[in-house]
C-alpha cells in the first residue's frame, strides 16, 4: 500500500484529463482525488496498485492531451479513504495553466452528428472533451464555461447530466451544447448548399472568423470572388471532404496525409496532380492549398452539397466536389469575427451571410503548412496551433517579443515557456494594428504575466519598434536575421555556437543597409555577419520588391547589358528613365543582399514574372516551373563581397523559362552549399540553422538540406514556428533575455 502525489504539467486542462485519471483510478482500485491546479493537474492516489498509475495514465492519453512533466511526491497514507473523487478547481490569478487550442470534430462526435438516434443528430455545434472550439471562444482563464462564449447558454438537463458524469465523454467539456440549449445557425444547410451550387458566394461564420465559400469548378464565381475581394492572383485555399478526395487533386505522401488529417486541420500545400480545376484558383503555381472539414458546420455543409446521403459510407468515399474557402475580409485586413461588422463589411462581397449566436472571442486564421521531403515548413501558424506553448531551454524573465511588421506575430514568455501569438498580419492598416493591440491585451491577461522586458526589430520605422517604449520597461532591439536564427535556437535548445543561413526578403541591417541573404555565426547573445549574398541593385527601393523587372534592370546594368533592357521589358514605360537613374551614384549605391530579390531578378529575366500581385509571387511561379534542378558549374563566385550569382543570372539571359528555372534552382543550391561548407570549415561549426521566407521553397530547402546533411552538418529548420517573419518574435524574446543575463 502506497500513497503518491503527482503534479502533471503540459496540455492537461480542458482535454478530458481528469475523467481519464478517474477511470484509471477506478480500474486500479485506487482511492484519492484529482484536481485542476494552477500549474497543471494534481493527483493523489492510494492503493496496492498505486505504482502502476503513471504507466496506465500514459498508455491511452486523451488525444488532445500532452504531458510535459510529472513531479512525484510520496505521501503519508490517509486512513479510511474509500473513494476516488474529482475535486473542484483551485482558482488562482497567477496561473501556469493554459487554454487548449481549437480542435477539429472528433470521430465520436462525427458519428453522433450523422446518427439519427443521437440527440446531437445534425446539430452544428456538437463537441466533447476531445474536440471543438477552445482558444477562439475563451475570454480568460481559468478555462471554465463562464469565461467562454458559452456563458450565455445555460445547460439543459441532459447536457448538465453529461457534464457532471465522469464516465461521460462530455464530462466537464466547457463548450458542450445540444439543439435544446445551445447556439443556433441563421440559415438552413439546404439553402446554403443550394446557393453555392448555383454559383453564389456565401460567407459563413467559422471557428476563428468568417469565411467565404464558392464552388471551386465555377470559373465565374471565382472571377467574381477575386474582383469583390480585390485579390487578383493570390491562390485560394480549397476544401475537400476527405483524404480520398484530396488524393485526386494533389500528390500526398505519408507525411502530407498525416498533416492533412491532424486535429489542427491546417491548409496543406501540395503539388497538383490533375488539371481538372480552373487555373484561376492558383494562377501560375504548381501547388494547391488543401484542407479537410474541421467543424460540424463544415460536415453538415458537405452532407447537404452531396444531397443528404444516409449512413456514414459517404464520409470516406471519394467525391469530385471541391470548395473554395477563403477568409472573409477586405484585402490585407484582419478576418471578420463580429456579426454586425460582417453584415456591413461583407455585404458587397458575399451573396449570403450565414451566422450563429455564439461569439468568437479572438480570431484565428487557418494555419498553413508545406510538407517537404525531410520535415514540414510552417507558413502560417494560427487556428489549431495557438496557443500551444513552446518550451524554452531554461527560465527567463518575462519578455515580450513584438515581432516584425509583416506577417506579424508576438511572443510572450512565462518562466521557461514561450507563447507565440496567432498570425496577426501586416501592420500596415488601422484594422490590423487594432487587432495586434487587442490580441496582445488578451494574451497578457490570460497568461497572467507582467512584462519585464520588450524586444523589437532594429528597424527604426517599424510600427512595432515605435510602440516598444510604451511598456515602460527596458527595450532591446534585435537585428532581423539574428532574430530569425535565434527563433530556431530557442525552439530547439541549440545552446552551442551555430551558423545561421537566413534567406528572406528584407531586413534592416547594420547602418541601415538592406539585408536578406545572410550567413551568421551565433554564439550566446552575439552574432557575427560572416558573409552575405552579393548585393543587387534595387532601383525604386521598396517598389522593386513588388516589381521584379526593376531588380532585373539592375542586374543587366551590373552585367553591362544595358542595351538589352528595353527589349526585355518593352511593356515597362519607365525602363529608360530607370537606366538614367542608375548612372547616378546615389541610386547605384542602393543595394540589397536580399535572397528574395535574387529570385525576383531570375524570374524577371526569364520573363516569368515582371510585376507581382502579392509578396513572393515571382519566386513561387519560378519554383513552379522546375522539372529537374540543374547545376551551372561556374555559376557563382565567392569573394570578400559575398556570394555572387551574377554568372548564373547572365546565363539565364539565353534560356527558356523552364530551363532557366531548373538552372537557377540547381545552381543556387550548389552555390549556397559550397559557401556554407566553406564557412563551416573555417569556423569549425557543424550545426546550422536555416530560416527566412525563402525556405518555403520546397526545391531549395530539400536540395540544400540534402547537400548539407550529406556533408556531415546538423541542419535545423523551425519545426513549430513559421519559417518566415511569423517566427521572428520568439527569436527576439529569446535574444533579449540572453543579453539580459550577460549584463
Ligand atoms: Zn468530440
Ligand atoms: Zn443541452
XYZ file of C-alpha atoms and ligand atoms in Angstrom:
745
model
C 0.000 0.000 0.000
C 1.325 3.371 -1.042
C 0.159 6.991 -1.471
C 1.703 9.293 -4.027
C 1.058 12.788 -5.307
C 1.639 13.734 -8.928
C 1.760 17.220 -10.382
C 1.196 16.708 -14.094
C 2.129 19.614 -16.355
C 1.511 20.235 -20.014
C -1.648 20.469 -22.077
C -3.757 18.735 -19.452
C -6.721 21.033 -18.811
C -9.866 21.096 -20.906
C -8.864 17.931 -22.762
C -10.676 15.236 -20.753
C -7.711 14.601 -18.496
C -9.456 14.337 -15.125
C -12.047 11.771 -16.339
C -9.125 9.810 -17.794
C -7.435 9.841 -14.373
C -10.750 8.949 -12.727
C -11.263 5.909 -14.965
C -7.732 4.633 -14.302
C -8.211 5.068 -10.557
C -11.427 3.047 -10.787
C -9.728 0.321 -12.784
C -6.736 0.044 -10.427
C -8.992 0.276 -7.338
C -7.193 3.392 -6.146
C -8.593 5.967 -3.769
C -7.663 9.649 -3.654
C -8.515 12.639 -5.819
C -7.703 14.645 -8.940
C -7.907 18.403 -9.287
C -7.142 21.097 -11.830
C -4.347 23.159 -10.387
C -2.846 26.485 -11.418
C 0.284 24.626 -12.523
C -1.421 21.688 -14.246
C -3.315 18.732 -12.818
C -2.722 17.474 -9.282
C -3.471 13.827 -8.443
C -3.177 11.805 -5.236
C -3.612 8.069 -5.423
C -3.526 5.438 -2.717
C -3.777 1.682 -3.044
C -1.949 -1.573 -3.639
C -1.590 -0.819 -7.346
C -0.502 2.817 -6.913
C 2.857 2.137 -8.579
C 1.079 1.226 -11.831
C -0.765 4.531 -12.012
C 1.681 6.539 -14.155
C 2.181 3.768 -16.706
C -1.588 3.353 -17.044
C -2.029 7.119 -17.279
C 0.347 7.436 -20.217
C -0.971 4.429 -22.079
C -4.163 5.793 -23.630
C -3.905 9.537 -23.137
C -6.844 11.633 -24.392
C -5.941 12.602 -27.953
C -5.528 16.311 -27.203
C -3.512 15.860 -24.006
C 0.239 16.429 -23.928
C 2.300 15.732 -20.792
C 5.456 17.827 -20.470
C 6.463 16.892 -16.968
C 5.342 14.837 -13.949
C 6.555 15.710 -10.461
C 6.106 12.836 -7.998
C 5.987 13.084 -4.191
C 5.494 10.234 -1.703
C 2.752 10.971 0.836
C 1.579 9.668 4.171
C -1.290 7.163 3.898
C -4.769 8.561 4.513
C -6.639 6.109 6.729
C -10.201 5.018 5.894
C -10.261 6.612 2.451
C -12.748 4.653 0.343
C -13.353 6.514 -2.913
C -11.639 8.450 -5.692
C -13.077 11.909 -6.349
C -12.757 14.743 -8.818
C -12.277 17.887 -6.758
C -13.398 21.368 -7.783
C -10.761 23.586 -9.432
C -8.447 25.641 -7.364
C -8.611 29.146 -8.791
C -5.631 31.407 -8.629
C -4.866 34.550 -10.532
C -1.304 33.846 -11.469
C -1.981 30.727 -13.412
C 0.502 28.396 -15.027
C -2.346 26.788 -16.902
C -3.292 27.498 -20.467
C -6.275 27.393 -22.783
C -6.085 24.458 -25.203
C -6.111 25.147 -28.941
C -9.233 24.632 -31.072
C -9.569 21.153 -32.423
C -11.458 19.548 -35.304
C -14.597 17.448 -34.777
C -13.577 14.086 -33.288
C -14.665 10.733 -34.710
C -17.127 10.067 -31.893
C -18.866 13.406 -32.365
C -18.843 12.879 -36.145
C -20.704 9.615 -35.512
C -23.186 11.459 -33.269
C -23.664 14.123 -35.924
C -24.979 11.666 -38.517
C -26.686 9.170 -36.216
C -30.473 9.742 -36.421
C -30.895 8.276 -32.929
C -28.404 10.677 -31.307
C -29.608 13.838 -29.556
C -26.821 15.583 -31.495
C -28.088 14.400 -34.898
C -27.327 17.160 -37.441
C -26.522 19.608 -34.629
C -23.945 22.159 -35.942
C -22.314 22.761 -32.532
C -21.774 19.219 -31.235
C -18.467 18.796 -29.345
C -16.886 16.946 -26.424
C -13.704 16.929 -24.334
C -11.829 15.647 -27.385
C -12.917 18.288 -29.850
C -14.417 21.666 -30.540
C -13.630 25.332 -30.046
C -11.372 26.389 -27.156
C -8.945 29.246 -27.752
C -11.272 31.214 -30.023
C -14.214 31.193 -27.569
C -12.320 31.810 -24.321
C -12.241 35.244 -22.807
C -9.889 34.498 -19.914
C -8.564 31.810 -17.579
C -9.374 29.649 -15.724
C -10.772 27.775 -18.685
C -14.298 27.368 -17.475
C -17.685 27.775 -19.245
C -18.369 31.093 -17.515
C -15.212 32.554 -19.094
C -16.166 31.466 -22.601
C -18.659 32.490 -25.255
C -20.845 29.652 -23.916
C -21.583 31.592 -20.686
C -24.869 32.820 -22.169
C -26.096 29.263 -22.874
C -27.205 27.572 -19.618
C -27.009 23.796 -19.859
C -30.248 21.857 -20.265
C -30.891 18.825 -18.016
C -29.367 16.339 -20.439
C -26.236 18.403 -21.049
C -25.908 19.068 -17.320
C -26.047 15.342 -16.678
C -23.384 14.611 -19.300
C -21.263 17.444 -17.959
C -21.384 16.042 -14.409
C -20.801 12.370 -15.177
C -17.092 11.429 -15.001
C -17.712 8.383 -17.170
C -19.265 10.522 -19.932
C -17.244 11.781 -22.893
C -18.674 15.255 -22.274
C -17.667 15.401 -18.622
C -16.580 18.983 -17.939
C -16.388 19.770 -21.642
C -16.902 23.526 -21.292
C -18.383 24.271 -24.739
C -20.928 21.400 -24.835
C -24.330 22.185 -26.207
C -27.286 20.444 -27.811
C -30.210 21.518 -30.013
C -32.222 22.282 -26.876
C -29.784 24.581 -25.051
C -27.007 25.567 -27.454
C -26.282 28.061 -30.243
C -28.265 28.124 -33.468
C -27.449 28.971 -37.072
C -29.109 31.757 -39.020
C -29.739 29.771 -42.205
C -30.503 26.195 -43.221
C -27.899 23.950 -44.823
C -30.307 23.267 -47.701
C -30.310 26.956 -48.600
C -26.553 27.405 -48.174
C -25.775 24.376 -50.348
C -28.294 25.490 -52.987
C -26.677 28.925 -53.184
C -23.162 27.524 -53.532
C -24.302 25.069 -56.188
C -25.982 27.943 -58.042
C -22.627 29.770 -58.286
C -23.130 32.205 -55.430
C -20.529 33.342 -52.882
C -21.565 32.585 -49.312
C -19.940 33.938 -46.134
C -20.205 31.513 -43.216
C -19.103 32.214 -39.675
C -16.443 29.687 -38.716
C -14.310 28.731 -35.735
C -11.908 31.690 -35.861
C -13.735 34.112 -38.170
C -15.999 34.464 -41.197
C -15.000 32.650 -44.362
C -16.161 32.844 -47.961
C -17.231 29.745 -49.858
C -17.896 29.046 -53.503
C -17.785 26.162 -55.953
C -14.133 25.588 -56.974
C -15.162 24.469 -60.506
C -17.156 27.633 -61.169
C -14.872 29.926 -63.163
C -17.327 32.821 -62.998
C -17.786 32.549 -59.248
C -14.003 32.548 -58.793
C -13.615 35.605 -61.034
C -16.386 37.360 -59.127
C -14.772 36.464 -55.795
C -11.405 37.812 -56.974
C -12.986 41.018 -58.137
C -15.064 41.560 -54.990
C -12.159 40.715 -52.649
C -9.715 42.783 -54.730
C -7.463 39.787 -54.882
C -6.004 39.477 -58.357
C -3.881 36.376 -58.359
C -3.181 35.179 -54.825
C -4.077 31.494 -54.622
C -7.301 30.394 -52.911
C -7.396 27.562 -50.393
C -9.646 24.614 -51.146
C -11.675 22.219 -49.047
C -12.425 18.610 -49.918
C -14.402 16.191 -47.772
C -11.687 13.630 -47.065
C -8.247 12.273 -47.934
C -9.580 10.115 -50.778
C -10.938 13.234 -52.480
C -7.714 15.162 -51.799
C -5.618 12.446 -53.461
C -7.441 13.037 -56.726
C -6.224 16.641 -56.779
C -2.769 16.731 -55.218
C 0.131 14.409 -54.599
C 0.236 13.418 -50.936
C 2.961 11.351 -49.349
C 2.537 9.813 -45.890
C 3.809 12.914 -44.152
C 1.462 15.254 -46.025
C -1.502 12.970 -45.457
C -0.840 12.822 -41.723
C -0.692 16.608 -41.529
C -3.913 16.948 -43.512
C -5.888 14.797 -41.057
C -4.354 16.237 -37.889
C -6.817 17.709 -35.349
C -5.385 21.174 -36.120
C -6.660 20.781 -39.695
C -4.179 23.124 -41.390
C -4.156 24.037 -45.053
C -1.567 21.744 -46.673
C 0.307 22.993 -49.729
C 0.848 20.102 -52.109
C 1.593 19.619 -55.771
C -1.356 19.416 -58.192
C -1.679 16.095 -59.974
C -4.639 16.811 -62.187
C -5.712 19.786 -64.236
C -9.423 19.378 -63.531
C -9.735 22.587 -61.533
C -9.692 26.070 -63.115
C -6.235 27.661 -63.451
C -7.617 30.830 -61.901
C -7.587 29.232 -58.423
C -3.789 29.439 -58.210
C -2.525 31.159 -61.377
C 0.938 30.022 -62.422
C 1.500 27.837 -59.360
C 2.130 24.127 -59.187
C 0.779 23.732 -55.650
C -2.731 23.877 -54.280
C -3.649 24.599 -50.674
C -5.987 21.853 -49.469
C -7.804 21.388 -46.193
C -10.345 18.988 -44.749
C -13.503 19.943 -42.837
C -12.848 20.825 -39.212
C -16.187 21.827 -37.688
C -19.647 20.193 -37.591
C -20.839 23.075 -39.802
C -18.333 22.014 -42.481
C -19.512 18.398 -42.340
C -23.176 19.444 -42.483
C -22.399 21.625 -45.487
C -20.792 18.671 -47.282
C -23.757 16.483 -46.324
C -26.094 18.998 -47.939
C -23.888 19.509 -51.029
C -23.854 15.753 -51.597
C -27.666 15.558 -51.418
C -28.089 14.358 -47.798
C -26.743 10.809 -48.138
C -27.732 8.350 -45.403
C -25.363 6.158 -43.404
C -21.694 7.047 -42.987
C -20.063 5.498 -46.066
C -20.161 8.836 -47.883
C -17.826 10.356 -45.292
C -14.849 8.322 -46.513
C -15.829 7.876 -50.177
C -14.123 9.877 -52.915
C -16.138 12.871 -54.167
C -15.144 15.161 -57.010
C -16.696 18.235 -55.338
C -14.267 20.949 -54.200
C -14.991 24.206 -52.374
C -13.040 27.444 -52.348
C -12.693 28.536 -48.725
C -11.024 31.859 -48.068
C -11.042 34.347 -45.237
C -13.851 36.864 -45.397
C -12.067 40.173 -45.287
C -11.039 43.063 -47.425
C -7.543 42.520 -48.853
C -4.874 42.975 -46.170
C -7.333 43.427 -43.283
C -7.940 41.016 -40.422
C -10.556 38.302 -40.516
C -14.049 39.491 -39.562
C -15.377 37.949 -36.334
C -18.141 40.334 -35.318
C -21.640 39.575 -36.640
C -22.701 43.166 -37.158
C -19.450 44.058 -38.840
C -19.897 41.029 -41.070
C -23.262 42.300 -42.290
C -21.806 45.716 -43.087
C -18.402 44.786 -44.464
C -19.325 41.612 -46.338
C -22.478 42.943 -47.971
C -20.550 43.800 -51.119
C -18.535 40.566 -51.151
C -20.926 37.751 -50.275
C -24.331 36.967 -51.786
C -25.401 35.440 -48.498
C -24.103 35.805 -44.936
C -24.595 32.925 -42.534
C -24.087 33.460 -38.847
C -24.719 31.839 -35.475
C -25.232 33.236 -31.986
C -22.022 32.005 -30.327
C -19.471 34.826 -30.204
C -15.848 34.493 -31.390
C -13.624 35.893 -28.632
C -10.402 36.037 -30.609
C -9.737 35.486 -34.284
C -7.612 32.727 -35.755
C -6.918 32.333 -39.451
C -6.394 28.927 -40.999
C -2.877 27.634 -40.416
C -0.768 26.767 -43.479
C 1.913 24.075 -43.759
C 4.080 22.982 -46.664
C 5.438 19.454 -46.314
C 8.882 18.955 -47.807
C 10.788 15.689 -48.016
C 12.613 15.915 -44.684
C 10.076 17.752 -42.495
C 7.294 20.303 -42.768
C 7.626 24.021 -43.139
C 5.064 26.145 -41.368
C 3.899 29.094 -43.435
C 1.197 30.484 -41.143
C 0.531 29.454 -37.555
C -2.893 30.197 -36.162
C -6.060 28.078 -35.758
C -5.370 24.729 -34.104
C -1.756 25.548 -33.199
C -2.306 28.561 -30.944
C -1.941 28.952 -28.008
C 0.251 25.825 -27.729
C 3.308 26.529 -25.598
C 6.880 26.237 -26.884
C 9.263 25.068 -24.106
C 12.428 27.182 -23.758
C 15.838 25.793 -22.749
C 15.570 27.465 -19.328
C 13.627 30.048 -17.371
C 13.992 33.679 -18.459
C 12.464 36.971 -17.258
C 9.027 37.653 -18.720
C 9.794 39.089 -22.158
C 7.548 40.401 -24.906
C 8.871 39.974 -28.452
C 6.895 42.326 -30.688
C 7.741 40.637 -33.989
C 8.130 42.325 -37.359
C 5.741 44.500 -39.322
C 4.815 41.922 -41.966
C 3.247 38.558 -41.101
C 3.358 39.780 -37.530
C 3.117 37.532 -34.507
C 4.191 38.475 -30.999
C 5.698 36.267 -28.331
C 5.293 36.337 -24.559
C 7.479 34.247 -22.271
C 6.448 32.911 -18.858
C 9.207 31.133 -16.961
C 10.610 28.545 -19.329
C 7.590 28.722 -21.602
C 7.129 30.773 -24.760
C 3.762 31.580 -26.298
C 3.742 32.806 -29.866
C 0.515 34.544 -30.873
C -1.662 33.568 -33.786
C -0.797 35.142 -37.143
C -1.769 38.813 -36.858
C -0.931 40.023 -40.375
C 0.753 43.063 -41.854
C 0.713 46.060 -39.550
C 0.100 48.396 -42.457
C -3.532 49.360 -41.805
C -5.507 50.588 -38.808
C -7.677 47.464 -38.551
C -4.699 45.086 -38.304
C -2.943 47.377 -35.835
C -6.108 47.345 -33.696
C -6.146 43.518 -33.889
C -2.493 43.467 -32.795
C -3.205 45.520 -29.651
C -6.448 43.677 -28.906
C -4.699 40.308 -29.077
C -1.726 41.480 -27.073
C -4.011 42.644 -24.241
C -5.960 39.375 -24.454
C -2.802 37.223 -24.262
C -1.187 39.216 -21.431
C -4.444 38.882 -19.470
C -4.876 35.153 -19.827
C -1.190 34.378 -19.302
C -1.367 36.446 -16.112
C 2.098 37.951 -16.624
C 3.818 41.241 -16.077
C 6.169 42.205 -18.889
C 9.720 42.855 -17.668
C 11.449 43.441 -20.966
C 10.434 44.209 -24.548
C 12.290 43.064 -27.657
C 11.718 44.513 -31.103
C 13.246 44.667 -34.573
C 16.132 47.087 -35.071
C 14.234 48.824 -37.900
C 13.543 52.331 -36.530
C 10.386 52.799 -38.631
C 8.576 49.541 -37.880
C 5.279 50.106 -36.111
C 6.311 47.513 -33.532
C 9.579 49.345 -32.857
C 7.754 52.600 -32.295
C 5.385 51.119 -29.719
C 8.139 49.192 -27.886
C 8.715 52.104 -25.496
C 5.056 52.144 -24.405
C 5.551 49.418 -21.819
C 7.882 51.390 -19.561
C 10.393 48.531 -19.350
C 13.843 48.117 -20.963
C 13.690 47.727 -24.758
C 16.171 45.527 -26.625
C 16.322 45.856 -30.418
C 17.351 42.638 -32.168
C 18.598 42.597 -35.752
C 16.066 40.957 -38.081
C 18.132 37.993 -39.309
C 19.675 37.471 -35.918
C 16.126 37.051 -34.588
C 15.293 34.602 -37.408
C 18.173 32.347 -36.370
C 17.558 32.874 -32.650
C 13.992 31.599 -33.008
C 15.327 28.202 -34.117
C 17.962 28.249 -31.370
C 15.271 28.880 -28.727
C 12.825 26.380 -30.169
C 15.358 23.575 -30.483
C 17.534 24.406 -27.482
C 20.726 24.830 -29.519
C 22.966 26.409 -26.928
C 26.363 25.860 -28.542
C 27.716 28.151 -31.315
C 25.821 27.705 -34.586
C 25.876 29.059 -38.106
C 22.686 30.684 -39.395
C 21.794 30.867 -43.068
C 18.917 33.308 -43.385
C 17.310 33.810 -46.770
C 14.439 36.256 -46.861
C 13.038 39.358 -48.484
C 14.154 42.266 -46.402
C 15.563 43.089 -43.001
C 17.163 46.193 -41.552
C 20.891 45.607 -41.406
C 23.805 47.391 -39.843
C 23.983 51.133 -40.775
C 20.508 50.835 -42.251
C 21.630 48.595 -45.119
C 19.080 46.295 -46.704
C 19.887 42.672 -45.806
C 18.251 39.378 -46.689
C 20.799 36.715 -47.709
C 22.938 36.358 -44.622
C 25.398 33.868 -43.232
C 25.768 34.487 -39.498
C 27.758 32.994 -36.681
C 25.776 32.937 -33.454
C 27.249 32.490 -30.026
C 25.322 33.333 -26.859
C 23.730 36.717 -27.355
C 26.198 37.762 -30.042
C 26.207 37.325 -33.753
C 28.738 37.993 -36.440
C 27.924 38.545 -40.106
C 30.367 36.116 -41.729
C 29.241 36.730 -45.273
C 26.184 37.591 -47.366
C 24.814 37.383 -50.854
C 26.483 39.791 -53.233
C 24.218 42.880 -53.094
C 21.957 43.548 -56.063
C 20.758 46.928 -57.213
C 17.160 47.679 -56.352
C 16.174 50.708 -58.397
C 12.990 52.181 -56.978
C 13.715 50.955 -53.455
C 10.587 49.382 -51.952
C 8.873 49.298 -55.330
C 11.475 46.803 -56.512
C 10.003 44.270 -54.068
C 6.681 44.344 -55.936
C 8.159 44.906 -59.399
C 10.804 42.256 -60.105
C 11.628 43.797 -63.519
C 13.326 46.655 -61.629
C 15.777 44.238 -59.994
C 16.193 42.639 -63.422
C 17.188 46.050 -64.832
C 19.730 46.418 -62.013
C 21.278 43.044 -62.862
C 21.553 43.871 -66.573
C 23.186 47.139 -65.564
C 25.766 45.282 -63.470
C 26.324 42.815 -66.327
C 26.944 45.702 -68.727
C 23.971 44.615 -70.832
C 22.077 47.911 -70.686
C 21.246 47.569 -74.391
C 19.059 44.551 -73.626
C 16.870 46.266 -71.024
C 14.227 47.905 -73.225
C 13.847 44.786 -75.362
C 13.395 42.521 -72.377
C 10.673 44.563 -70.668
C 9.108 46.555 -73.505
C 5.855 46.984 -71.552
C 7.611 48.940 -68.778
C 7.395 52.599 -69.778
C 9.823 53.628 -67.070
C 12.752 51.443 -68.084
C 14.533 54.238 -69.990
C 14.370 56.634 -67.038
C 15.484 53.837 -64.728
C 18.636 53.321 -66.798
C 19.314 57.048 -66.499
C 18.771 56.976 -62.768
C 21.241 54.110 -62.368
C 24.032 56.363 -63.651
C 23.509 58.432 -60.515
C 25.907 57.330 -57.768
C 23.266 57.651 -55.016
C 20.892 55.233 -56.744
C 23.722 52.980 -57.841
C 24.645 52.670 -54.171
C 21.260 51.369 -53.097
C 21.809 47.667 -52.982
C 20.391 44.731 -51.100
C 21.763 41.333 -50.153
C 18.147 40.044 -50.170
C 17.676 36.464 -51.360
C 14.095 37.345 -52.263
C 15.327 39.921 -54.777
C 17.706 37.335 -56.276
C 14.670 35.126 -57.001
C 12.833 38.168 -58.373
C 15.733 39.006 -60.682
C 15.767 35.475 -62.107
C 12.001 35.444 -62.504
C 12.033 38.805 -64.288
C 14.982 37.953 -66.574
C 13.272 34.715 -67.633
C 10.027 36.578 -68.341
C 8.145 34.535 -65.717
C 7.035 37.484 -63.627
C 7.888 41.139 -64.041
C 5.253 42.642 -61.724
C 3.841 40.791 -58.720
C 0.308 40.849 -57.390
C 1.375 39.549 -53.997
C 4.556 39.062 -52.000
C 6.624 36.111 -53.160
C 4.661 35.558 -56.377
C 7.681 35.836 -58.707
C 9.625 33.250 -56.686
C 6.648 30.899 -56.360
C 5.951 30.979 -60.090
C 9.618 30.327 -60.825
C 9.676 27.345 -58.482
C 6.500 26.007 -60.071
C 8.338 25.653 -63.405
C 11.155 23.442 -62.081
C 11.250 19.934 -63.526
C 14.817 18.851 -62.624
C 17.240 21.245 -60.923
C 20.494 21.592 -62.921
C 23.852 22.997 -61.830
C 25.785 25.529 -63.885
C 29.296 24.612 -62.778
C 30.753 28.146 -62.732
C 27.504 29.908 -61.899
C 28.669 31.536 -58.667
C 31.680 33.368 -57.253
C 32.718 33.605 -53.610
C 34.695 36.684 -52.586
C 35.107 39.306 -49.881
C 31.996 40.980 -51.341
C 29.943 37.896 -50.667
C 28.454 35.070 -52.707
C 27.589 36.305 -56.186
C 25.295 34.540 -58.654
C 25.892 37.079 -61.440
C 27.383 34.430 -63.788
C 24.207 32.353 -63.311
C 21.963 35.359 -63.976
C 23.947 36.122 -67.138
C 23.449 32.550 -68.298
C 19.686 32.866 -67.736
C 19.539 35.593 -70.428
C 19.867 32.831 -73.030
C 17.437 30.314 -71.534
C 13.742 29.474 -71.755
C 11.670 29.836 -68.553
C 11.656 26.106 -67.681
C 15.323 25.543 -68.421
C 16.139 28.775 -66.580
C 14.095 27.756 -63.525
C 15.953 24.421 -63.448
C 19.402 26.050 -63.719
C 18.520 28.777 -61.243
C 17.403 26.386 -58.503
C 20.122 23.768 -59.023
C 22.931 26.320 -59.153
C 21.605 28.309 -56.215
C 21.510 25.166 -54.084
C 25.030 24.082 -55.097
C 26.471 27.577 -54.568
C 24.843 28.032 -51.164
C 26.029 24.602 -50.027
C 29.637 25.267 -51.036
C 29.530 28.657 -49.321
C 28.108 27.242 -46.076
C 30.547 24.312 -46.018
C 33.467 26.650 -46.592
C 32.458 28.739 -43.555
C 31.686 25.656 -41.527
C 35.270 24.553 -42.083
C 36.720 27.947 -41.233
C 34.723 28.253 -38.018
C 34.714 24.538 -37.115
C 30.962 24.813 -36.513
C 28.912 21.864 -37.715
C 25.446 22.992 -36.653
C 23.476 25.254 -38.963
C 20.037 26.774 -38.675
C 18.096 27.684 -41.800
C 15.359 30.278 -41.663
C 13.653 33.043 -43.627
C 10.731 33.101 -46.038
C 12.739 31.670 -48.981
C 12.832 28.288 -47.259
C 9.132 27.861 -48.024
C 10.538 26.945 -51.450
C 10.448 23.150 -51.469
C 13.078 22.636 -54.177
C 15.564 24.947 -52.452
C 15.014 23.528 -48.977
C 15.029 19.862 -49.969
C 18.085 20.313 -52.170
C 20.124 22.341 -49.710
C 19.266 20.230 -46.655
C 20.322 17.101 -48.560
C 23.696 18.510 -49.561
C 24.455 19.880 -46.089
C 23.376 16.731 -44.248
C 25.393 14.547 -46.638
C 28.419 16.741 -45.916
C 28.067 15.978 -42.206
C 26.289 19.096 -40.940
C 23.469 19.148 -38.403
C 20.714 21.117 -40.092
C 17.836 22.746 -38.210
C 14.764 24.437 -39.647
C 11.966 25.801 -37.451
C 9.627 22.952 -36.501
C 6.664 24.582 -34.798
C 7.164 28.155 -35.935
C 6.669 29.832 -39.282
C 9.957 29.899 -41.218
C 9.115 33.424 -42.433
C 8.728 36.617 -40.360
C 5.976 34.911 -38.331
C 8.764 33.281 -36.297
C 10.733 36.453 -35.521
C 9.003 37.263 -32.222
C 10.301 34.174 -30.405
C 13.861 34.875 -31.592
C 13.617 38.477 -30.402
C 12.315 37.479 -26.965
C 14.979 34.805 -26.527
C 17.888 37.003 -27.587
C 16.721 39.890 -25.393
C 16.799 37.564 -22.399
C 20.249 36.214 -23.313
C 21.516 39.775 -23.427
C 19.984 40.478 -20.064
C 21.789 37.611 -18.364
C 25.053 38.841 -19.887
C 24.723 42.297 -18.307
Zn -15.921 15.165 -29.879
Zn -28.385 20.698 -23.944
